[in-house]
Short mmCIF file of C-alpha atoms in Angstrom, two decimals:
data_model
loop_
_atom_site.label_atom_id
_atom_site.label_comp_id
_atom_site.label_asym_id
_atom_site.label_seq_id
_atom_site.Cartn_x
_atom_site.Cartn_y
_atom_site.Cartn_z
CA MET R 674 234.62 127.01 92.81
CA ARG R 675 233.03 127.12 96.22
CA ILE R 676 229.40 128.04 95.54
CA ALA R 677 226.81 129.29 98.04
CA PHE R 678 223.42 128.04 96.78
CA TYR R 679 220.12 129.56 97.84
CA ALA R 680 216.53 128.93 96.69
CA PRO R 681 214.21 131.41 98.45
CA LEU R 682 211.01 129.77 97.19
CA LYS R 683 211.85 126.22 98.25
CA SER R 684 215.03 124.68 99.60
CA PRO R 685 216.39 121.54 97.93
CA ASN R 686 215.82 119.92 101.36
CA ASP R 687 212.14 120.89 101.59
CA PRO R 688 210.01 117.83 102.49
CA VAL R 689 207.27 118.67 99.96
CA ALA R 690 207.93 117.38 96.45
CA SER R 691 207.51 119.83 93.57
CA GLY R 692 209.09 120.86 90.31
CA ASP R 693 210.89 123.72 92.08
CA ARG R 694 212.47 121.40 94.60
CA GLN R 695 213.44 118.94 91.88
CA MET R 696 215.10 121.57 89.70
CA ALA R 697 216.93 123.04 92.70
CA ARG R 698 218.31 119.58 93.42
CA MET R 699 219.23 119.08 89.77
CA LEU R 700 221.13 122.37 89.68
CA VAL R 701 223.09 121.44 92.80
CA LYS R 702 223.90 118.07 91.26
CA ALA R 703 224.93 119.65 87.96
CA LEU R 704 227.22 122.11 89.71
CA GLU R 705 228.78 119.34 91.77
CA HIS R 706 229.28 117.16 88.68
CA GLY R 707 231.04 120.16 87.18
CA GLY R 708 233.64 119.96 89.94
CA HIS R 709 232.30 122.73 92.17
CA SER R 710 231.80 122.57 95.93
CA VAL R 711 228.19 123.53 96.65
CA GLU R 712 227.07 124.71 100.08
CA LEU R 713 223.41 125.35 100.92
CA ALA R 714 223.77 128.94 102.14
CA SER R 715 220.37 129.16 103.83
CA GLU R 716 217.12 127.26 104.19
CA LEU R 717 215.10 130.38 104.97
CA ARG R 718 211.94 130.22 102.89
CA PHE R 719 211.05 133.67 101.64
CA TYR R 720 207.61 133.13 100.15
CA LEU R 721 204.72 135.59 100.21
CA ARG R 722 201.53 133.74 99.35
CA GLU R 723 199.56 137.01 99.49
CA PRO R 724 200.72 140.66 99.36
CA GLU R 725 200.61 141.23 103.13
CA SER R 726 202.88 143.91 104.58
CA LYS R 727 203.08 142.21 108.01
CA SER R 728 204.31 138.97 106.48
CA PHE R 729 206.74 140.91 104.29
CA ASP R 730 208.16 142.79 107.28
CA ALA R 731 208.58 139.55 109.25
CA LEU R 732 210.42 137.91 106.36
CA LYS R 733 212.69 140.94 105.94
CA ILE R 734 213.67 140.67 109.60
CA ALA R 735 214.41 136.95 109.17
CA ALA R 736 216.49 137.74 106.06
CA ARG R 737 218.55 140.32 107.96
CA GLU R 738 219.21 137.76 110.69
CA GLU R 739 220.34 135.20 108.10
CA ALA R 740 222.61 137.77 106.47
CA ALA R 741 224.16 138.55 109.87
CA ARG R 742 224.70 134.84 110.53
CA LEU R 743 226.37 134.32 107.16
CA THR R 744 228.53 137.42 107.62
CA LYS R 745 229.96 135.97 110.84
CA LEU R 746 230.41 132.59 109.17
CA TRP R 747 232.25 134.01 106.18
CA ASP R 748 234.41 136.25 108.34
CA ARG R 749 235.46 133.16 110.27
CA ASP R 750 235.71 130.51 107.54
CA GLY R 751 236.20 132.56 104.39
CA LYS R 752 233.76 133.68 101.74
CA PRO R 753 232.50 131.54 98.85
CA ASP R 754 233.56 132.20 95.26
CA LEU R 755 229.99 132.64 94.00
CA TRP R 756 226.42 133.14 95.22
CA PHE R 757 223.92 131.15 93.13
CA CYS R 758 220.23 132.01 93.61
CA TYR R 759 217.60 129.75 92.08
CA HIS R 760 214.15 131.05 91.04
CA PRO R 761 213.79 134.53 92.51
CA TYR R 762 210.51 136.14 91.48
CA TYR R 763 207.96 138.59 92.89
CA LYS R 764 206.65 136.19 95.54
CA ALA R 765 210.11 134.94 96.50
CA PRO R 766 212.86 137.57 96.12
CA ASP R 767 216.38 136.98 97.40
CA LEU R 768 216.87 139.38 100.31
CA ILE R 769 220.08 137.75 101.49
CA GLY R 770 222.42 137.23 98.56
CA PRO R 771 222.67 140.59 96.76
CA GLU R 772 223.86 142.59 99.78
CA LEU R 773 226.19 139.85 101.00
CA ALA R 774 227.68 139.42 97.54
CA SER R 775 228.27 143.15 97.31
CA ALA R 776 229.79 143.41 100.79
CA PHE R 777 232.18 140.51 100.21
CA ALA R 778 232.87 141.18 96.50
CA VAL R 779 231.40 137.81 95.51
CA PRO R 780 229.87 137.38 92.02
CA TYR R 781 226.09 137.01 92.17
CA VAL R 782 224.22 134.67 89.79
CA THR R 783 220.52 133.96 89.34
CA ALA R 784 218.84 131.02 87.60
CA GLU R 785 215.21 131.10 86.44
CA ALA R 786 214.54 134.64 87.59
CA SER R 787 211.38 136.11 86.10
CA TYR R 788 209.58 139.41 85.59
CA SER R 789 205.88 140.04 85.12
CA ARG R 790 204.71 143.51 84.11
CA ARG R 791 201.23 142.61 85.42
CA ARG R 792 202.59 142.46 88.97
CA ASN R 793 203.69 146.08 89.13
CA ALA R 794 201.04 147.11 91.65
CA GLY R 795 200.90 147.29 95.43
CA LEU R 796 203.31 145.20 97.46
CA TRP R 797 204.06 142.97 94.49
CA ALA R 798 205.60 145.98 92.75
CA ASP R 799 207.96 146.39 95.72
CA THR R 800 209.00 142.74 95.83
CA GLN R 801 209.42 142.60 92.06
CA ALA R 802 211.61 145.69 92.22
CA LEU R 803 213.88 143.79 94.62
CA VAL R 804 214.18 140.97 92.09
CA MET R 805 214.95 143.41 89.30
CA ARG R 806 217.69 145.12 91.30
CA ALA R 807 219.31 141.73 91.92
CA VAL R 808 219.03 140.78 88.23
CA GLU R 809 220.51 144.11 87.16
CA LYS R 810 223.55 143.71 89.42
CA ALA R 811 224.07 139.99 88.76
CA ALA R 812 227.19 138.86 86.96
CA LEU R 813 224.93 136.42 85.10
CA ASN R 814 221.23 135.59 84.93
CA ILE R 815 220.64 132.05 83.65
CA CYS R 816 217.31 131.75 81.85
CA PHE R 817 215.58 128.42 81.26
CA THR R 818 213.09 129.66 78.67
CA GLN R 819 213.08 132.30 75.94
CA ARG R 820 209.85 133.57 77.49
CA ASP R 821 211.61 134.42 80.77
CA ARG R 822 214.60 135.90 78.96
CA GLN R 823 212.40 138.13 76.84
CA GLY R 824 210.52 139.42 79.88
CA LEU R 825 213.73 140.20 81.75
CA THR R 826 215.46 141.73 78.72
CA GLU R 827 212.55 144.07 78.06
CA ALA R 828 212.73 145.29 81.66
CA LEU R 829 216.54 145.34 81.94
CA PRO R 830 218.17 145.35 78.49
CA GLY R 831 221.61 145.96 79.98
CA ALA R 832 221.65 142.94 82.31
CA ALA R 833 223.79 139.86 81.65
CA PHE R 834 221.91 136.79 80.41
CA GLY R 835 222.67 133.22 79.35
CA MET R 836 220.49 130.25 78.39
CA LEU R 837 220.31 126.82 80.02
CA SER R 838 217.62 124.46 78.75
CA PRO R 839 215.49 122.70 81.39
CA PHE R 840 216.96 119.26 82.13
CA ILE R 841 216.62 116.14 84.26
CA ASP R 842 218.84 113.37 85.56
CA THR R 843 218.23 110.75 82.90
CA SER R 844 220.05 107.95 84.73
CA LEU R 845 216.72 106.37 85.76
CA PHE R 846 215.63 106.31 82.11
CA ARG R 847 218.71 104.90 80.37
CA GLU R 848 217.50 101.31 80.31
CA THR R 849 215.41 100.54 77.25
CA PRO R 850 211.91 100.18 78.69
CA ALA R 851 209.46 97.44 77.85
CA ARG R 852 206.73 98.95 75.71
CA GLY R 853 203.71 99.91 77.80
CA CYS R 854 200.05 99.82 76.89
CA PRO R 855 199.70 102.21 73.92
CA THR R 856 196.18 103.28 74.92
CA ARG R 857 197.05 104.00 78.53
CA LEU R 858 197.23 107.70 79.34
CA VAL R 859 199.45 108.95 82.14
CA THR R 860 199.60 112.22 84.05
CA VAL R 861 201.77 113.26 86.99
CA ALA R 862 200.81 116.47 88.78
CA MET R 863 200.12 117.88 92.21
CA MET R 864 196.50 118.56 93.15
CA ARG R 865 196.34 122.13 94.32
CA PRO R 866 194.09 125.12 93.58
CA GLY R 867 194.91 127.38 90.66
CA ASP R 868 196.63 126.27 87.48
CA LYS R 869 196.94 122.62 88.53
CA ALA R 870 193.23 122.30 89.30
CA GLU R 871 192.41 124.10 86.05
CA SER R 872 194.58 121.63 84.09
CA TYR R 873 192.80 118.68 85.71
CA ARG R 874 189.44 120.27 84.87
CA MET R 875 190.43 120.68 81.23
CA LEU R 876 191.76 117.13 81.04
CA ALA R 877 188.51 115.71 82.42
CA GLN R 878 186.49 117.72 79.89
CA ALA R 879 188.69 116.52 77.03
CA LEU R 880 188.24 112.85 77.94
CA ARG R 881 184.44 112.93 77.77
CA PRO R 882 184.05 113.17 73.96
CA ILE R 883 186.56 110.36 73.35
CA GLY R 884 184.90 107.80 75.61
CA HIS R 885 184.27 105.61 72.56
CA LEU R 886 188.00 104.88 72.39
CA PRO R 887 189.51 102.17 74.62
CA TRP R 888 191.71 104.42 76.76
CA THR R 889 192.59 103.97 80.43
CA MET R 890 194.52 106.42 82.60
CA SER R 891 196.96 106.45 85.52
CA VAL R 892 197.10 109.61 87.64
CA VAL R 893 200.00 110.28 90.01
CA GLY R 894 199.49 113.15 92.43
CA ASP R 895 197.84 114.38 95.59
CA GLY R 896 197.23 117.61 97.42
CA PRO R 897 194.69 119.94 99.01
CA ALA R 898 192.49 120.02 95.87
CA ARG R 899 192.16 116.22 95.69
CA ASP R 900 188.39 116.17 96.21
CA GLU R 901 187.85 118.97 93.71
CA VAL R 902 189.98 117.19 91.13
CA LYS R 903 188.27 113.83 91.51
CA ALA R 904 184.86 115.50 91.26
CA GLN R 905 185.79 116.75 87.80
CA PHE R 906 186.20 113.14 86.62
CA ALA R 907 183.01 111.88 88.28
CA GLY R 908 181.13 111.49 85.01
CA LEU R 909 183.80 109.26 83.45
CA PRO R 910 183.93 105.45 83.83
CA ALA R 911 185.56 104.87 87.22
CA ASP R 912 187.13 101.59 86.13
CA ARG R 913 189.19 103.40 83.48
CA ILE R 914 191.04 105.71 85.88
CA GLU R 915 193.68 104.59 88.36
CA TRP R 916 194.33 107.12 91.15
CA LEU R 917 197.82 106.35 92.46
CA GLY R 918 198.16 109.30 94.84
CA ALA R 919 201.57 110.65 95.81
CA ILE R 920 204.44 108.26 95.16
CA GLU R 921 208.19 108.47 95.60
CA PRO R 922 209.98 110.21 92.70
CA ALA R 923 212.02 107.05 92.06
CA ALA R 924 208.79 105.15 91.37
CA VAL R 925 207.51 107.58 88.72
CA PRO R 926 209.46 106.05 85.79
CA ASP R 927 207.74 102.69 86.26
CA VAL R 928 204.33 104.37 86.01
CA LEU R 929 205.43 106.22 82.89
CA TYR R 930 206.76 103.01 81.34
CA SER R 931 203.35 101.40 81.81
CA GLY R 932 201.66 103.96 79.57
CA GLY R 933 201.60 105.05 75.97
CA ILE R 934 200.79 108.79 76.00
CA TYR R 935 201.41 111.57 78.52
CA VAL R 936 198.48 113.97 78.82
CA TRP R 937 198.58 117.23 80.76
CA PRO R 938 197.21 120.60 79.61
CA GLY R 939 199.89 122.53 81.53
CA CYS R 940 197.97 125.71 82.39
CA GLY R 941 200.55 128.28 83.51
CA GLU R 942 203.48 125.82 83.47
CA ALA R 943 206.88 127.49 83.65
CA TYR R 944 208.03 124.53 81.54
CA GLY R 945 207.18 121.33 83.41
CA VAL R 946 209.76 118.83 84.64
CA ALA R 947 207.14 116.07 84.30
CA TYR R 948 207.07 116.58 80.53
CA LEU R 949 210.82 115.92 80.41
CA GLU R 950 210.46 112.73 82.45
CA ALA R 951 207.56 111.47 80.36
CA GLN R 952 209.50 111.92 77.14
CA ALA R 953 212.57 110.27 78.66
CA ALA R 954 210.37 107.23 79.29
CA GLY R 955 209.29 107.22 75.65
CA LEU R 956 205.87 108.84 75.97
CA PRO R 957 204.76 111.39 73.40
CA VAL R 958 203.06 114.36 75.06
CA VAL R 959 199.72 116.07 74.56
CA ALA R 960 199.76 119.56 76.10
CA GLN R 961 198.76 123.14 75.41
CA ASP R 962 200.95 125.52 73.46
CA ILE R 963 201.17 127.78 76.49
CA ALA R 964 203.67 129.49 78.80
CA GLY R 965 206.97 127.56 78.83
CA VAL R 966 205.64 124.21 77.56
CA PRO R 967 206.96 124.69 73.98
CA GLU R 968 210.45 124.93 75.47
CA VAL R 969 210.32 121.26 76.53
CA VAL R 970 207.92 119.61 74.04
CA ARG R 971 208.56 119.78 70.29
CA HIS R 972 205.25 120.02 68.49
CA GLY R 973 204.83 117.42 65.79
CA ARG R 974 208.04 115.64 66.81
CA THR R 975 207.83 114.64 70.47
CA GLY R 976 204.17 115.45 71.04
CA LEU R 977 201.22 117.61 70.09
CA LEU R 978 200.61 121.13 71.40
CA THR R 979 197.13 122.59 71.14
CA PRO R 980 195.80 126.18 71.32
CA PRO R 981 195.39 127.47 74.89
CA GLY R 982 191.96 126.85 76.37
CA ASP R 983 190.71 124.82 73.39
CA VAL R 984 189.27 121.68 75.01
CA ALA R 985 188.06 120.26 71.69
CA ALA R 986 191.53 120.58 70.15
CA PHE R 987 193.08 118.93 73.20
CA ALA R 988 190.64 116.03 72.98
CA SER R 989 191.30 115.71 69.23
CA ALA R 990 195.07 115.54 69.83
CA ILE R 991 194.64 112.72 72.35
CA GLU R 992 192.36 110.90 69.92
CA ARG R 993 194.91 111.36 67.12
CA LEU R 994 197.68 109.66 69.09
CA LEU R 995 195.39 106.94 70.42
CA ALA R 996 194.40 106.05 66.86
CA GLY R 997 197.72 106.70 65.12
CA ASN R 998 199.98 103.84 66.13
CA ASP R 999 202.73 104.67 63.61
CA GLU R 1000 202.83 108.36 64.49
CA ARG R 1001 202.81 107.59 68.20
CA THR R 1002 205.70 105.15 67.82
CA VAL R 1003 207.81 107.64 65.87
CA MET R 1004 207.14 110.38 68.39
CA ALA R 1005 207.95 108.07 71.29
CA ALA R 1006 211.38 107.31 69.86
CA GLU R 1007 212.12 110.97 69.13
CA ALA R 1008 210.94 111.99 72.60
CA ARG R 1009 213.44 109.63 74.24
CA ARG R 1010 216.25 110.73 71.96
CA PHE R 1011 215.50 114.41 72.57
CA ILE R 1012 215.67 114.12 76.35
CA LEU R 1013 218.49 111.59 76.67
CA GLU R 1014 220.75 113.47 74.25
CA GLU R 1015 219.77 117.12 74.64
CA ARG R 1016 218.17 117.58 78.07
CA SER R 1017 220.29 115.33 80.27
CA LEU R 1018 222.28 116.14 83.38
CA GLY R 1019 225.46 115.74 81.33
CA ALA R 1020 224.31 118.33 78.82
CA ALA R 1021 223.48 120.72 81.66
CA VAL R 1022 226.90 120.21 83.29
CA ALA R 1023 228.64 121.12 80.03
CA ARG R 1024 226.46 124.19 79.46
CA LEU R 1025 226.87 125.43 83.04
CA ALA R 1026 230.64 125.11 82.67
CA GLU R 1027 230.49 127.36 79.60
CA LEU R 1028 228.36 129.93 81.37
CA LEU R 1029 230.27 130.07 84.65
CA ALA R 1030 233.65 130.18 82.92
CA LYS R 1031 232.78 133.68 81.68
CA ILE R 1032 232.33 135.05 85.20
CA PRO R 1033 235.47 136.67 86.64
CA VAL R 1034 236.03 135.32 90.15
CA PRO R 1035 238.02 137.65 92.45
#
């Protein structure tokens, strides 16, 4: 099929690295590996940081202009067989695809759409209603987590849904890695206000009571909250923490291979691509049992998940894996197997083929 791909939150070509950009790229790659021709329909970023009507009106005008441009293009060169929208939600609805798909009789598909009852107030209620209308009319809504599916199903029980587990391109992780330092902790995360900063704060608090253990840590990440993040770790031995800053995605596996345990609380994580990469590199994970994290980390098998907000439990889980060499080794092996066999690009290609085959293409 000829597929028009659109990610209103962040284009696959966006210069700023993030989990959203990475998953958008992975979806494009998976579709292409499945034999489809994928065209980036638009790079218009429809993102409302705050519920401001002026910004909303400006973005709606830009969306109408993009729709007009694509209408002329499709009239001239022919329409695609499918519109594929990645990650529409209340801050980033798709204001281009639904109307175009309807006008040209093109099946409309979403992936990782979400609904939050808490956002049904003010302008957010209006933008979320746009997402819900698109989900309701979609030929298929691909959900990455049971949490997202449940939220959407409760709001729109008659909509069409299918499941696709979060995945990564495991080609960088296929070589059997040399075993890293078992007491070296690793985390990879952007440094920005909100959930990321809160996760760093919790991690710093959890490390303080286990200072008697011989751990060291590598931190990959940068961002506007860099100073705030580093201040949280100020009371810890500086020689134990290596701040690597932002690095190229291709260099991340080497950092992961150097460690023994991946530690990241994951406050508010949709699921966390970094958890998948860490496990692919053979690192058991310590995270919170929160949001979409349980969808990508198997408690007691590929890592340890602790109660949300419980710093003491998080610290205890890190201590348990630092001290338990046998348990850590078993989890490391299962983590690699889980990702390489069940959450690979190949697995995603096969699952997408099953899902898209059910959509009637005019």
